């Protein structure tokens, strides 16, 4: 049976991807901080889809022993088919208010955690001779918005890192799928003091369905959630 690891799987897009993968018969290892949610989701996934669903409680906003994830995975599952680098938090504010503490937290959560988890797990995929790395980035990587500069920089860096890594992993038959959601209805906005609302929010399930479709295609790809998002990204060279 195939297996996948998802970071930031206790809510929103990560949780929706967990349900879609479970529906498609994947065993799952979920990572986030809120144990009550992770435990409830795993139980529900195991009961509903008859798969193996385990979790690790980990705060990804700082340095960790990421080899723990690899060792736990190897002890519990057979093969690593998919890694979903999904964890991410937002930051909205003017440059005068940016602190080193916030910068570090944002970069650890949105970039460094992805780099270090991927670094731990790529050797397993190389040894297998297959594997898919899915990265949940954001349309903001193409489309700059006022007061979103730190968040935007983490997402541009995530995109650059994984586009380059794709070339490095090409000959090992490891695929890299980059996903660029626009504003999506999740807990993401709860901790941000936004003076406006985004006019239209996608459902997390819609993003998850696009992700599963791309995984099934098993190709290096750039995934946009709708035609208008794809068009935004094409027009971004003029912004
Ligand atoms: N929502 C949007 O509009 C939107 C648009 C484009 C891209 N994205 C990207 O989509 C990804 C998922 O976000 P979402 O919208 O689904 O938001 P969400 O509902 O807030 O989910 C974030 C997930 O990350 C986990 N998480 C946050 N901080 C963590 C930490 N320090 N350590 C471990 N886990 C942590 C949360 O779980 P715990 O709190 O339990 O740890 C939760 O499971 C992010 O990368 C985000 O940047 C979102």
Tab-separated table of C-alpha atoms and ligand atoms in Angstrom:
chain	number	residue	atom	x	y	z
A	1	UNK	CA	0.000	0.000	0.000
A	2	UNK	CA	1.223	3.530	-0.811
A	3	UNK	CA	2.137	5.972	1.971
A	4	UNK	CA	2.354	9.739	2.338
A	5	UNK	CA	3.574	12.310	4.856
A	6	UNK	CA	1.727	15.626	5.201
A	7	UNK	CA	2.932	18.598	7.257
A	8	UNK	CA	0.326	20.979	8.665
A	9	UNK	CA	-2.354	18.307	8.430
A	10	UNK	CA	-4.581	19.213	11.387
A	11	UNK	CA	-6.677	21.743	9.444
A	12	UNK	CA	-7.344	23.457	6.131
A	13	UNK	CA	-5.618	22.356	2.935
A	14	UNK	CA	-3.396	19.771	4.682
A	15	UNK	CA	-6.365	18.049	6.284
A	16	UNK	CA	-8.301	18.091	2.996
A	17	UNK	CA	-5.320	16.480	1.215
A	18	UNK	CA	-5.164	13.818	3.952
A	19	UNK	CA	-8.813	12.878	3.292
A	20	UNK	CA	-8.306	12.772	-0.497
A	21	UNK	CA	-5.191	10.577	-0.168
A	22	UNK	CA	-6.974	8.273	2.297
A	23	UNK	CA	-9.868	7.931	-0.176
A	24	UNK	CA	-7.222	6.836	-2.691
A	25	UNK	CA	-5.912	4.159	-0.323
A	26	UNK	CA	-2.775	5.843	1.019
A	27	UNK	CA	-1.449	5.172	4.518
A	28	UNK	CA	-0.679	8.486	6.177
A	29	UNK	CA	1.694	10.162	8.599
A	30	UNK	CA	0.362	13.573	9.645
A	31	UNK	CA	2.397	16.319	11.347
A	32	UNK	CA	1.187	19.433	13.214
A	33	UNK	CA	1.000	20.809	16.788
A	34	UNK	CA	-2.609	20.222	17.912
A	35	UNK	CA	-2.647	16.627	19.127
A	36	UNK	CA	-6.392	16.544	19.804
A	37	UNK	CA	-7.138	17.354	16.161
A	38	UNK	CA	-4.489	15.012	14.736
A	39	UNK	CA	-5.695	12.125	16.877
A	40	UNK	CA	-9.351	12.697	15.906
A	41	UNK	CA	-8.500	12.951	12.185
A	42	UNK	CA	-6.369	9.775	12.280
A	43	UNK	CA	-9.123	7.839	14.025
A	44	UNK	CA	-11.708	9.022	11.526
A	45	UNK	CA	-9.443	8.202	8.551
A	46	UNK	CA	-8.690	4.699	9.868
A	47	UNK	CA	-12.362	3.944	10.579
A	48	UNK	CA	-13.707	5.389	7.333
A	49	UNK	CA	-11.071	4.343	4.794
A	50	UNK	CA	-9.443	1.314	6.495
A	51	UNK	CA	-5.964	2.749	6.065
A	52	UNK	CA	-3.133	3.216	8.593
A	53	UNK	CA	-3.084	6.838	9.835
A	54	UNK	CA	-0.462	7.954	12.380
A	55	UNK	CA	0.667	11.346	13.580
A	56	UNK	CA	3.656	13.191	15.036
A	57	UNK	CA	3.180	16.289	17.174
A	58	UNK	CA	5.885	18.774	16.183
A	59	UNK	CA	6.297	22.542	16.255
A	60	UNK	CA	7.742	23.353	12.840
A	61	UNK	CA	8.373	27.032	13.616
A	62	UNK	CA	11.830	26.169	14.949
A	63	UNK	CA	14.699	23.760	14.484
A	64	UNK	CA	13.862	20.132	15.325
A	65	UNK	CA	15.338	16.676	15.156
A	66	UNK	CA	13.870	16.013	11.700
A	67	UNK	CA	15.552	12.585	11.559
A	68	UNK	CA	12.856	11.539	14.060
A	69	UNK	CA	10.263	11.867	11.270
A	70	UNK	CA	12.333	9.654	8.957
A	71	UNK	CA	12.988	6.997	11.612
A	72	UNK	CA	9.367	6.881	12.752
A	73	UNK	CA	8.215	6.620	9.153
A	74	UNK	CA	10.633	3.776	8.328
A	75	UNK	CA	9.549	1.840	11.432
A	76	UNK	CA	5.844	2.244	10.657
A	77	UNK	CA	5.383	2.267	6.853
A	78	UNK	CA	6.740	0.355	3.854
A	79	UNK	CA	7.398	2.892	1.104
A	80	UNK	CA	7.402	6.683	0.857
A	81	UNK	CA	5.327	7.582	-2.189
A	82	UNK	CA	4.368	11.190	-1.452
A	83	UNK	CA	5.669	13.993	0.783
A	84	UNK	CA	3.345	16.996	1.055
A	85	UNK	CA	5.154	20.137	2.292
A	86	UNK	CA	2.044	22.046	3.270
A	87	UNK	CA	2.670	23.708	6.641
A	88	UNK	CA	2.541	27.498	6.463
A	89	UNK	CA	1.415	30.598	8.333
A	90	UNK	CA	0.623	34.098	7.145
A	91	UNK	CA	1.957	37.497	8.141
A	92	UNK	CA	0.329	40.812	7.309
A	93	UNK	CA	2.018	44.091	8.317
A	94	UNK	CA	4.204	47.042	7.416
A	95	UNK	CA	7.992	46.834	7.305
A	96	UNK	CA	8.420	48.941	10.500
A	97	UNK	CA	6.636	46.214	12.484
A	98	UNK	CA	8.672	43.261	11.270
A	99	UNK	CA	10.693	41.740	14.121
A	100	UNK	CA	13.514	39.225	13.890
A	101	UNK	CA	11.373	36.855	15.971
A	102	UNK	CA	8.528	37.009	13.433
A	103	UNK	CA	10.912	36.641	10.514
A	104	UNK	CA	12.494	33.551	12.043
A	105	UNK	CA	9.125	31.995	12.854
A	106	UNK	CA	7.798	32.630	9.346
A	107	UNK	CA	10.917	31.323	7.623
A	108	UNK	CA	11.156	28.215	9.808
A	109	UNK	CA	7.492	27.342	9.293
A	110	UNK	CA	7.136	28.258	5.619
A	111	UNK	CA	10.582	27.372	4.262
A	112	UNK	CA	13.229	25.811	6.509
A	113	UNK	CA	10.927	23.045	7.803
A	114	UNK	CA	10.205	22.030	4.186
A	115	UNK	CA	13.904	22.061	3.327
A	116	UNK	CA	14.949	19.975	6.348
A	117	UNK	CA	12.116	17.420	6.125
A	118	UNK	CA	12.778	17.026	2.397
A	119	UNK	CA	16.508	16.641	3.096
A	120	UNK	CA	15.762	13.782	5.531
A	121	UNK	CA	13.336	11.980	3.247
A	122	UNK	CA	14.872	12.352	-0.218
A	123	UNK	CA	17.410	9.553	0.437
A	124	UNK	CA	14.490	7.106	0.952
A	125	UNK	CA	12.963	8.174	-2.377
A	126	UNK	CA	16.339	7.969	-4.132
A	127	UNK	CA	16.836	4.446	-2.840
A	128	UNK	CA	13.336	3.433	-3.972
A	129	UNK	CA	13.847	5.098	-7.368
A	130	UNK	CA	10.522	6.949	-7.135
A	131	UNK	CA	8.605	9.472	-5.075
A	132	UNK	CA	6.579	12.661	-5.367
A	133	UNK	CA	7.212	15.884	-3.436
A	134	UNK	CA	4.200	18.216	-3.354
A	135	UNK	CA	4.731	21.808	-2.207
A	136	UNK	CA	1.822	24.027	-1.248
A	137	UNK	CA	3.118	27.475	-2.205
A	138	UNK	CA	0.770	30.414	-3.007
A	139	UNK	CA	-0.320	32.597	-5.879
A	140	UNK	CA	1.368	35.422	-3.941
A	141	UNK	CA	4.706	34.082	-5.233
A	142	UNK	CA	3.687	35.713	-8.565
A	143	UNK	CA	1.314	38.408	-7.434
A	144	UNK	CA	2.740	40.916	-4.894
A	145	UNK	CA	0.298	42.382	-2.376
A	146	UNK	CA	0.825	45.414	-0.117
A	147	UNK	CA	1.880	44.521	3.496
A	148	UNK	CA	2.406	40.837	2.696
A	149	UNK	CA	6.167	41.198	2.093
A	150	UNK	CA	7.533	38.628	4.591
A	151	UNK	CA	4.954	35.996	3.713
A	152	UNK	CA	5.550	36.662	0.042
A	153	UNK	CA	9.316	36.265	0.462
A	154	UNK	CA	8.910	32.849	2.151
A	155	UNK	CA	6.698	31.654	-0.704
A	156	UNK	CA	9.012	32.986	-3.464
A	157	UNK	CA	11.919	31.228	-1.734
A	158	UNK	CA	9.914	27.994	-1.417
A	159	UNK	CA	9.122	28.157	-5.139
A	160	UNK	CA	12.763	28.823	-6.095
A	161	UNK	CA	14.089	26.075	-3.848
A	162	UNK	CA	11.763	23.382	-5.160
A	163	UNK	CA	12.039	24.415	-8.836
A	164	UNK	CA	15.787	24.004	-8.552
A	165	UNK	CA	15.507	20.777	-6.529
A	166	UNK	CA	13.292	19.369	-9.282
A	167	UNK	CA	16.277	19.527	-11.646
A	168	UNK	CA	18.565	17.926	-9.057
A	169	UNK	CA	16.161	15.016	-8.531
A	170	UNK	CA	15.195	14.518	-12.176
A	171	UNK	CA	17.521	11.585	-12.847
A	172	UNK	CA	16.316	9.830	-9.657
A	173	UNK	CA	12.748	9.777	-11.018
A	174	UNK	CA	11.517	11.875	-8.075
A	175	UNK	CA	8.782	14.272	-9.185
A	176	UNK	CA	8.214	17.773	-7.779
A	177	UNK	CA	4.712	19.248	-7.930
A	178	UNK	CA	4.356	22.921	-6.970
A	179	UNK	CA	0.845	24.092	-6.102
A	180	UNK	CA	-0.219	27.756	-6.074
A	181	UNK	CA	-3.547	28.249	-4.254
A	182	UNK	CA	-5.208	31.650	-4.160
A	183	UNK	CA	-7.249	32.799	-1.146
A	184	UNK	CA	-8.743	29.642	0.373
A	185	UNK	CA	-11.313	29.192	3.154
A	186	UNK	CA	-9.218	27.824	6.066
A	187	UNK	CA	-7.964	28.874	9.519
A	188	UNK	CA	-5.090	30.696	7.762
A	189	UNK	CA	-6.712	34.133	8.106
A	190	UNK	CA	-7.831	33.687	11.758
A	191	UNK	CA	-4.602	34.990	13.307
A	192	UNK	CA	-4.156	37.884	10.839
A	193	UNK	CA	-5.604	41.328	11.435
A	194	UNK	CA	-6.615	42.031	7.863
A	195	UNK	CA	-8.436	45.317	7.229
A	196	UNK	CA	-10.305	43.675	4.334
A	197	UNK	CA	-11.693	40.333	3.244
A	198	UNK	CA	-10.712	38.563	0.060
A	199	UNK	CA	-13.744	38.675	-2.252
A	200	UNK	CA	-13.822	34.989	-3.148
A	201	UNK	CA	-12.376	32.073	-1.256
A	202	UNK	CA	-11.797	28.623	-2.718
A	203	UNK	CA	-12.681	25.559	-0.666
A	204	UNK	CA	-9.747	23.554	0.741
A	205	UNK	CA	-11.347	20.438	-0.809
A	206	UNK	CA	-11.047	21.985	-4.281
A	207	UNK	CA	-7.314	22.559	-3.737
A	208	UNK	CA	-6.932	18.983	-2.420
A	209	UNK	CA	-8.693	17.512	-5.475
A	210	UNK	CA	-6.284	19.380	-7.785
A	211	UNK	CA	-3.364	18.025	-5.761
A	212	UNK	CA	-4.587	14.415	-6.028
A	213	UNK	CA	-5.125	14.794	-9.760
A	214	UNK	CA	-1.521	16.010	-10.147
A	215	UNK	CA	-0.206	13.152	-7.966
A	216	UNK	CA	-2.063	10.626	-10.131
A	217	UNK	CA	-0.480	12.154	-13.264
A	218	UNK	CA	2.940	11.547	-11.620
A	219	UNK	CA	4.670	14.345	-13.564
A	220	UNK	CA	6.751	17.358	-12.635
A	221	UNK	CA	4.177	20.137	-12.700
A	222	UNK	CA	3.026	23.601	-11.669
A	223	UNK	CA	-0.562	23.454	-10.446
A	224	UNK	CA	-3.055	26.340	-10.426
A	225	UNK	CA	-6.498	25.980	-8.905
A	226	UNK	CA	-8.418	27.765	-11.672
A	227	UNK	CA	-7.938	29.249	-15.123
A	228	UNK	CA	-8.046	32.797	-13.679
A	229	UNK	CA	-5.177	31.924	-11.293
A	230	UNK	CA	-3.153	30.584	-14.203
A	231	UNK	CA	-3.892	33.806	-16.106
A	232	UNK	CA	-2.806	35.939	-13.087
A	233	UNK	CA	0.502	34.100	-13.015
A	234	UNK	CA	1.006	34.631	-16.755
A	235	UNK	CA	0.234	38.365	-16.426
A	236	UNK	CA	2.539	38.727	-13.399
A	237	UNK	CA	5.560	39.537	-15.605
A	238	UNK	CA	3.920	42.955	-16.140
A	239	UNK	CA	3.474	43.722	-12.408
B	1	LIG	N1	-5.634	29.752	3.007
B	1	LIG	C1	-5.136	30.452	1.994
B	1	LIG	O1	-5.712	31.436	1.506
B	1	LIG	C2	-3.838	30.017	1.350
B	1	LIG	C3	-3.528	30.532	0.076
B	1	LIG	C4	-2.342	30.151	-0.535
B	1	LIG	C5	-1.491	29.283	0.114
B	1	LIG	N2	-1.819	28.805	1.358
B	1	LIG	C6	-0.863	27.899	2.000
B	1	LIG	O2	-1.523	26.688	2.285
B	1	LIG	C7	-0.829	26.028	3.343
B	1	LIG	C8	-1.856	25.503	4.342
B	1	LIG	O3	-2.512	26.594	4.955
B	1	LIG	P1	-4.077	26.588	5.264
B	1	LIG	O4	-4.701	27.655	4.456
B	1	LIG	O5	-4.619	25.226	5.164
B	1	LIG	O6	-4.062	27.122	6.771
B	1	LIG	P2	-4.490	26.458	8.159
B	1	LIG	O7	-5.882	25.947	8.104
B	1	LIG	O8	-4.155	27.484	9.179
B	1	LIG	O9	-3.515	25.203	8.295
B	1	LIG	C9	-2.180	25.329	8.691
B	1	LIG	C10	-1.707	23.993	9.190
B	1	LIG	O10	-0.330	24.132	9.585
B	1	LIG	C11	-0.186	23.727	10.934
B	1	LIG	N3	0.822	24.555	11.586
B	1	LIG	C12	0.852	25.909	11.689
B	1	LIG	N4	1.936	26.296	12.386
B	1	LIG	C13	2.607	25.163	12.702
B	1	LIG	C14	3.795	24.894	13.422
B	1	LIG	N5	4.524	25.879	13.989
B	1	LIG	N6	4.205	23.613	13.576
B	1	LIG	C15	3.489	22.603	13.036
B	1	LIG	N7	2.344	22.783	12.345
B	1	LIG	C16	1.906	24.053	12.192
B	1	LIG	C17	-1.549	23.910	11.575
B	1	LIG	O11	-1.738	22.980	12.627
B	1	LIG	P3	-1.460	23.236	14.174
B	1	LIG	O12	-2.008	24.591	14.490
B	1	LIG	O13	-2.194	22.101	14.809
B	1	LIG	O14	0.018	23.127	14.341
B	1	LIG	C18	-2.462	23.511	10.407
B	1	LIG	O15	-2.586	22.121	10.362
B	1	LIG	C19	0.150	27.053	3.900
B	1	LIG	O16	1.436	26.788	3.409
B	1	LIG	C20	-0.352	28.366	3.347
B	1	LIG	O17	0.689	29.299	3.208
B	1	LIG	C21	-2.971	29.143	1.989
